């Protein structure tokens, strides 16, 4: 048996090995043009509705026909399972689920995400060609006919989202960059300037649209824009709304731009693709068209599923199934002789830790209402417990009492894992029960012995055919590749715990037992865990644990120790501090009396069950009871505060980018993304030790594909040795929110209105925006107060021989943007902004940047980067001194050097490769294209001319007013002097008459 793709879609991590990968859990297969295995799951919180079921069926019948047209007769939906909640009484006679679960469904139907409302969207973790995680629809989307006005025919909306989910393509419109200055000529003529200024981000480029700032859309003519221009960017402002027109049959694409238009039925291909538009499809898919990506997918590559001839019916066959009422788990535990090995300082054997972890599983992890059985194996297998329903604490205790009590007595070197699996199947099938969807939770420390009476490969196919899920927890071993394969192929996962790493066992069991029916109120969340080695010289440790407002129900503090039958002293203080919970009353000033702790010495475990825990920060203090050295662990779990509260959730998984492992963590409150959280991943090495945690980022830099969407990620680097590694994600609130922009997931385009074939504007009576413009996207972590969550991401195996040598390049830059620094002065160059990569992918600091540009077609940067012109002169910044990984880098580089005389504008495309000190070079970044102006464009000239005219006008006004004023003043003054002179003359004449002398008149100072 060898590593293969799980049902074609799971991203299998291969570093000469297989690793857990759950970005997509889809079981959908396309064969003979027919999609089968698709699951649409309805959340338990959705009220029972026959009308909803009917509308879902109608929508997918329509979608099948639309998909057949859009794929040029190469695919349609054939078999679809609709999974209804187990609480829907009208479907009791329906078939029970056979492995289908809500959390692994292709499509979920649940309440609205506050950041999207009823808009359909697809969660995508990875980049181009990576399958999505799931498609989200709301019940209201199917039953409310307004949604057809808002998004178009449901069948085409489904095809739009299916393209995201199945083929890993992206939207060709853009809410963040709705306009651009096209290097090959613009399509929107500005009504003020009467020149083409911008183009709309869409595909195809020339699909007719009109754009306006005005509420009076009746004046909106296709091909024209009456909008305000941002003088800094040269683009229309954010209040400019565009409305598609009608192409009179000239265009039939694209479904990734305007799926709501009746004439749109196809995807853009190489001929119609708009390579210059600043959308996610171009940014993440190297300028490839949607159709080109599809043709290279697992569905159509190498001419798989060629166009079908005649098809009898495109109508899907629907099967309604009820979700399993109870999850079924069978513990399959290795008790062979090697389990008595002691690996570390704790003094505990592998069996001791397995027994303690299995006890934790049945006492704390497994959800109420579940069925649990127990099997042990060495050279043979034995049933320790039939399936028992967990309905009370007594049931949990009864199961714990049936756990294996000692290492097997048969053969110390015999390990018949196949025997254990077979016995587990028998437990699931007891009473003629259907085992489909049941879980076999295998814990083992070695590979099966060649002389085993039943090998894994002999029972492998039976497990797959019976749709049983295998989850495997390996303890201190790199053996059993076939068991890794079986875990993945059956739809399960595998985990690893290095030497003496008890917490890795607990983390794995918490992950394996999580609720799969979509009811978050039944989930148990791991809030905190830590393992500390205490010595006589260092005999205590303390922690603070936040219990946030979204949780608190059924809160449990669990402590374990490694030696002897005396529990450590514990002092647990609630936020109010009114009393302290303790197992030693003399240890507390004011012991609480309302909670009783329980101690099980045989499992070296102590639990404080707090019920509805007080909100706020709790303090835990642990002290050795005597001088004996101990390894003490603390694990804190809790549940949702109530059915009306959306808890903070963390979903984590491993994936790969080529040969490099990476870890994802999606942080949400309910469905709403949580932004600016502090997310770290702790990597446990093969020997059980743990390195420095790495911080996961949500900055839109590889491997993250979108800034601030609530999905955090990081490459895993710095391997110390070959072997198996486990990964655990820790999430905490951040008290320093820095979120500036948010990015939605891939979603259906909203129809704000359009111009029909008669040139008449048709408005959407529901408004120009689906949600109010001030609707916040997500919630910031600091607004949630102090919180913490933990989740296991799984395990991977590193077998590269390059440990200790630098073979890892910087990561590819995904968010390069270019803009002219000053339209009025081309010598001020071009501003390049991007997020800096590291020395090893996204860790450390790169050595330098190799920036190239071309005035030819942008393809040249992708196909022949080295032949493009290198940027050598930097006006601002330093290409030889990059910033540390994750920093927003801003460089101002020299203007493009062209030899053409009298050139007014040129098209120029930029790309970057980062390099490390060892000479490893990153892949070519995304392409950033601009139109570069050597002569100020019309809108700048208009601005400048307007300023000049205004200035001249003011000057003329000043001159006119000034000269006029002066002349008025002069005439007024002259008139006044004349009056004074006349008066004086009369006086002088009288004086002259009196004095009789002419000389005295002539000396009058007013004369």
JSON list of C-alpha atoms in Angstrom, two decimals, residues 762-840:
[
{"chain": "A", "resi": 762, "resn": "UNK", "atom": "CA", "xyz": [-33.36, 48.01, -13.81]},
{"chain": "A", "resi": 763, "resn": "UNK", "atom": "CA", "xyz": [-32.63, 48.69, -10.15]},
{"chain": "A", "resi": 764, "resn": "UNK", "atom": "CA", "xyz": [-32.57, 46.14, -7.36]},
{"chain": "A", "resi": 765, "resn": "UNK", "atom": "CA", "xyz": [-35.34, 47.23, -4.99]},
{"chain": "A", "resi": 766, "resn": "UNK", "atom": "CA", "xyz": [-33.31, 45.72, -2.14]},
{"chain": "A", "resi": 767, "resn": "UNK", "atom": "CA", "xyz": [-30.66, 48.43, -2.52]},
{"chain": "A", "resi": 768, "resn": "UNK", "atom": "CA", "xyz": [-27.23, 49.06, -4.01]},
{"chain": "A", "resi": 769, "resn": "UNK", "atom": "CA", "xyz": [-25.46, 46.96, -1.38]},
{"chain": "A", "resi": 770, "resn": "UNK", "atom": "CA", "xyz": [-26.56, 43.64, 0.08]},
{"chain": "A", "resi": 771, "resn": "UNK", "atom": "CA", "xyz": [-25.49, 44.55, 3.60]},
{"chain": "A", "resi": 772, "resn": "UNK", "atom": "CA", "xyz": [-25.27, 48.13, 4.93]},
{"chain": "A", "resi": 773, "resn": "UNK", "atom": "CA", "xyz": [-21.96, 49.72, 3.99]},
{"chain": "A", "resi": 774, "resn": "UNK", "atom": "CA", "xyz": [-20.98, 50.11, 7.62]},
{"chain": "A", "resi": 775, "resn": "UNK", "atom": "CA", "xyz": [-21.44, 46.39, 8.36]},
{"chain": "A", "resi": 776, "resn": "UNK", "atom": "CA", "xyz": [-18.21, 45.27, 10.07]},
{"chain": "A", "resi": 777, "resn": "UNK", "atom": "CA", "xyz": [-16.42, 42.22, 8.75]},
{"chain": "A", "resi": 778, "resn": "UNK", "atom": "CA", "xyz": [-15.61, 39.80, 11.54]},
{"chain": "A", "resi": 779, "resn": "UNK", "atom": "CA", "xyz": [-14.92, 40.69, 15.14]},
{"chain": "A", "resi": 780, "resn": "UNK", "atom": "CA", "xyz": [-11.58, 41.79, 16.52]},
{"chain": "A", "resi": 781, "resn": "UNK", "atom": "CA", "xyz": [-10.00, 39.62, 19.16]},
{"chain": "A", "resi": 782, "resn": "UNK", "atom": "CA", "xyz": [-9.63, 42.48, 21.63]},
{"chain": "A", "resi": 783, "resn": "UNK", "atom": "CA", "xyz": [-13.39, 43.10, 21.54]},
{"chain": "A", "resi": 784, "resn": "UNK", "atom": "CA", "xyz": [-13.90, 39.57, 22.91]},
{"chain": "A", "resi": 785, "resn": "UNK", "atom": "CA", "xyz": [-11.91, 40.21, 26.08]},
{"chain": "A", "resi": 786, "resn": "UNK", "atom": "CA", "xyz": [-9.40, 37.67, 27.34]},
{"chain": "A", "resi": 787, "resn": "UNK", "atom": "CA", "xyz": [-9.90, 34.20, 25.86]},
{"chain": "A", "resi": 788, "resn": "UNK", "atom": "CA", "xyz": [-7.84, 31.12, 25.01]},
{"chain": "A", "resi": 789, "resn": "UNK", "atom": "CA", "xyz": [-8.32, 27.99, 22.90]},
{"chain": "A", "resi": 790, "resn": "UNK", "atom": "CA", "xyz": [-6.15, 25.03, 21.93]},
{"chain": "A", "resi": 791, "resn": "UNK", "atom": "CA", "xyz": [-6.47, 22.47, 19.14]},
{"chain": "A", "resi": 792, "resn": "UNK", "atom": "CA", "xyz": [-4.37, 19.69, 17.68]},
{"chain": "A", "resi": 793, "resn": "UNK", "atom": "CA", "xyz": [-3.46, 20.21, 14.04]},
{"chain": "A", "resi": 794, "resn": "UNK", "atom": "CA", "xyz": [-2.26, 16.63, 13.70]},
{"chain": "A", "resi": 795, "resn": "UNK", "atom": "CA", "xyz": [1.11, 15.18, 12.76]},
{"chain": "A", "resi": 796, "resn": "UNK", "atom": "CA", "xyz": [3.51, 14.89, 9.86]},
{"chain": "A", "resi": 797, "resn": "UNK", "atom": "CA", "xyz": [6.63, 12.95, 9.06]},
{"chain": "A", "resi": 798, "resn": "UNK", "atom": "CA", "xyz": [9.85, 14.57, 7.90]},
{"chain": "A", "resi": 799, "resn": "UNK", "atom": "CA", "xyz": [12.23, 12.22, 6.12]},
{"chain": "A", "resi": 800, "resn": "UNK", "atom": "CA", "xyz": [14.34, 14.66, 4.10]},
{"chain": "A", "resi": 801, "resn": "UNK", "atom": "CA", "xyz": [18.07, 14.08, 4.11]},
{"chain": "A", "resi": 802, "resn": "UNK", "atom": "CA", "xyz": [18.66, 17.82, 4.01]},
{"chain": "A", "resi": 803, "resn": "UNK", "atom": "CA", "xyz": [18.38, 18.43, 7.75]},
{"chain": "A", "resi": 804, "resn": "UNK", "atom": "CA", "xyz": [21.06, 20.93, 8.75]},
{"chain": "A", "resi": 805, "resn": "UNK", "atom": "CA", "xyz": [21.51, 22.42, 5.26]},
{"chain": "A", "resi": 806, "resn": "UNK", "atom": "CA", "xyz": [19.78, 25.51, 3.90]},
{"chain": "A", "resi": 807, "resn": "UNK", "atom": "CA", "xyz": [17.67, 24.32, 1.00]},
{"chain": "A", "resi": 808, "resn": "UNK", "atom": "CA", "xyz": [14.54, 26.34, 1.76]},
{"chain": "A", "resi": 809, "resn": "UNK", "atom": "CA", "xyz": [13.88, 29.47, -0.33]},
{"chain": "A", "resi": 810, "resn": "UNK", "atom": "CA", "xyz": [11.96, 32.57, 0.72]},
{"chain": "A", "resi": 811, "resn": "UNK", "atom": "CA", "xyz": [8.24, 32.27, 0.19]},
{"chain": "A", "resi": 812, "resn": "UNK", "atom": "CA", "xyz": [6.55, 33.61, -2.90]},
{"chain": "A", "resi": 813, "resn": "UNK", "atom": "CA", "xyz": [5.21, 37.17, -2.60]},
{"chain": "A", "resi": 814, "resn": "UNK", "atom": "CA", "xyz": [1.44, 37.14, -3.22]},
{"chain": "A", "resi": 815, "resn": "UNK", "atom": "CA", "xyz": [0.44, 40.75, -2.60]},
{"chain": "A", "resi": 816, "resn": "UNK", "atom": "CA", "xyz": [2.75, 42.89, -4.77]},
{"chain": "A", "resi": 817, "resn": "UNK", "atom": "CA", "xyz": [1.14, 46.19, -5.73]},
{"chain": "A", "resi": 818, "resn": "UNK", "atom": "CA", "xyz": [2.54, 48.93, -7.97]},
{"chain": "A", "resi": 819, "resn": "UNK", "atom": "CA", "xyz": [1.51, 52.57, -8.33]},
{"chain": "A", "resi": 820, "resn": "UNK", "atom": "CA", "xyz": [3.01, 55.66, -9.91]},
{"chain": "A", "resi": 821, "resn": "UNK", "atom": "CA", "xyz": [4.43, 57.89, -7.20]},
{"chain": "A", "resi": 822, "resn": "UNK", "atom": "CA", "xyz": [3.36, 61.22, -8.75]},
{"chain": "A", "resi": 823, "resn": "UNK", "atom": "CA", "xyz": [1.34, 61.62, -11.94]},
{"chain": "A", "resi": 824, "resn": "UNK", "atom": "CA", "xyz": [2.67, 65.17, -12.32]},
{"chain": "A", "resi": 825, "resn": "UNK", "atom": "CA", "xyz": [6.34, 64.20, -12.06]},
{"chain": "A", "resi": 826, "resn": "UNK", "atom": "CA", "xyz": [7.29, 60.86, -13.59]},
{"chain": "A", "resi": 827, "resn": "UNK", "atom": "CA", "xyz": [10.85, 61.10, -12.23]},
{"chain": "A", "resi": 828, "resn": "UNK", "atom": "CA", "xyz": [9.51, 60.34, -8.75]},
{"chain": "A", "resi": 829, "resn": "UNK", "atom": "CA", "xyz": [9.24, 56.73, -9.87]},
{"chain": "A", "resi": 830, "resn": "UNK", "atom": "CA", "xyz": [7.04, 53.78, -8.93]},
{"chain": "A", "resi": 831, "resn": "UNK", "atom": "CA", "xyz": [5.90, 52.74, -5.44]},
{"chain": "A", "resi": 832, "resn": "UNK", "atom": "CA", "xyz": [5.99, 48.98, -4.82]},
{"chain": "A", "resi": 833, "resn": "UNK", "atom": "CA", "xyz": [4.30, 47.58, -1.72]},
{"chain": "A", "resi": 834, "resn": "UNK", "atom": "CA", "xyz": [4.22, 43.96, -0.53]},
{"chain": "A", "resi": 835, "resn": "UNK", "atom": "CA", "xyz": [4.61, 41.80, 2.55]},
{"chain": "A", "resi": 836, "resn": "UNK", "atom": "CA", "xyz": [8.20, 40.73, 3.06]},
{"chain": "A", "resi": 837, "resn": "UNK", "atom": "CA", "xyz": [9.01, 37.00, 2.93]},
{"chain": "A", "resi": 838, "resn": "UNK", "atom": "CA", "xyz": [11.64, 35.34, 5.10]},
{"chain": "A", "resi": 839, "resn": "UNK", "atom": "CA", "xyz": [14.90, 33.48, 4.72]},
{"chain": "A", "resi": 840, "resn": "UNK", "atom": "CA", "xyz": [13.15, 30.09, 4.91]}
]
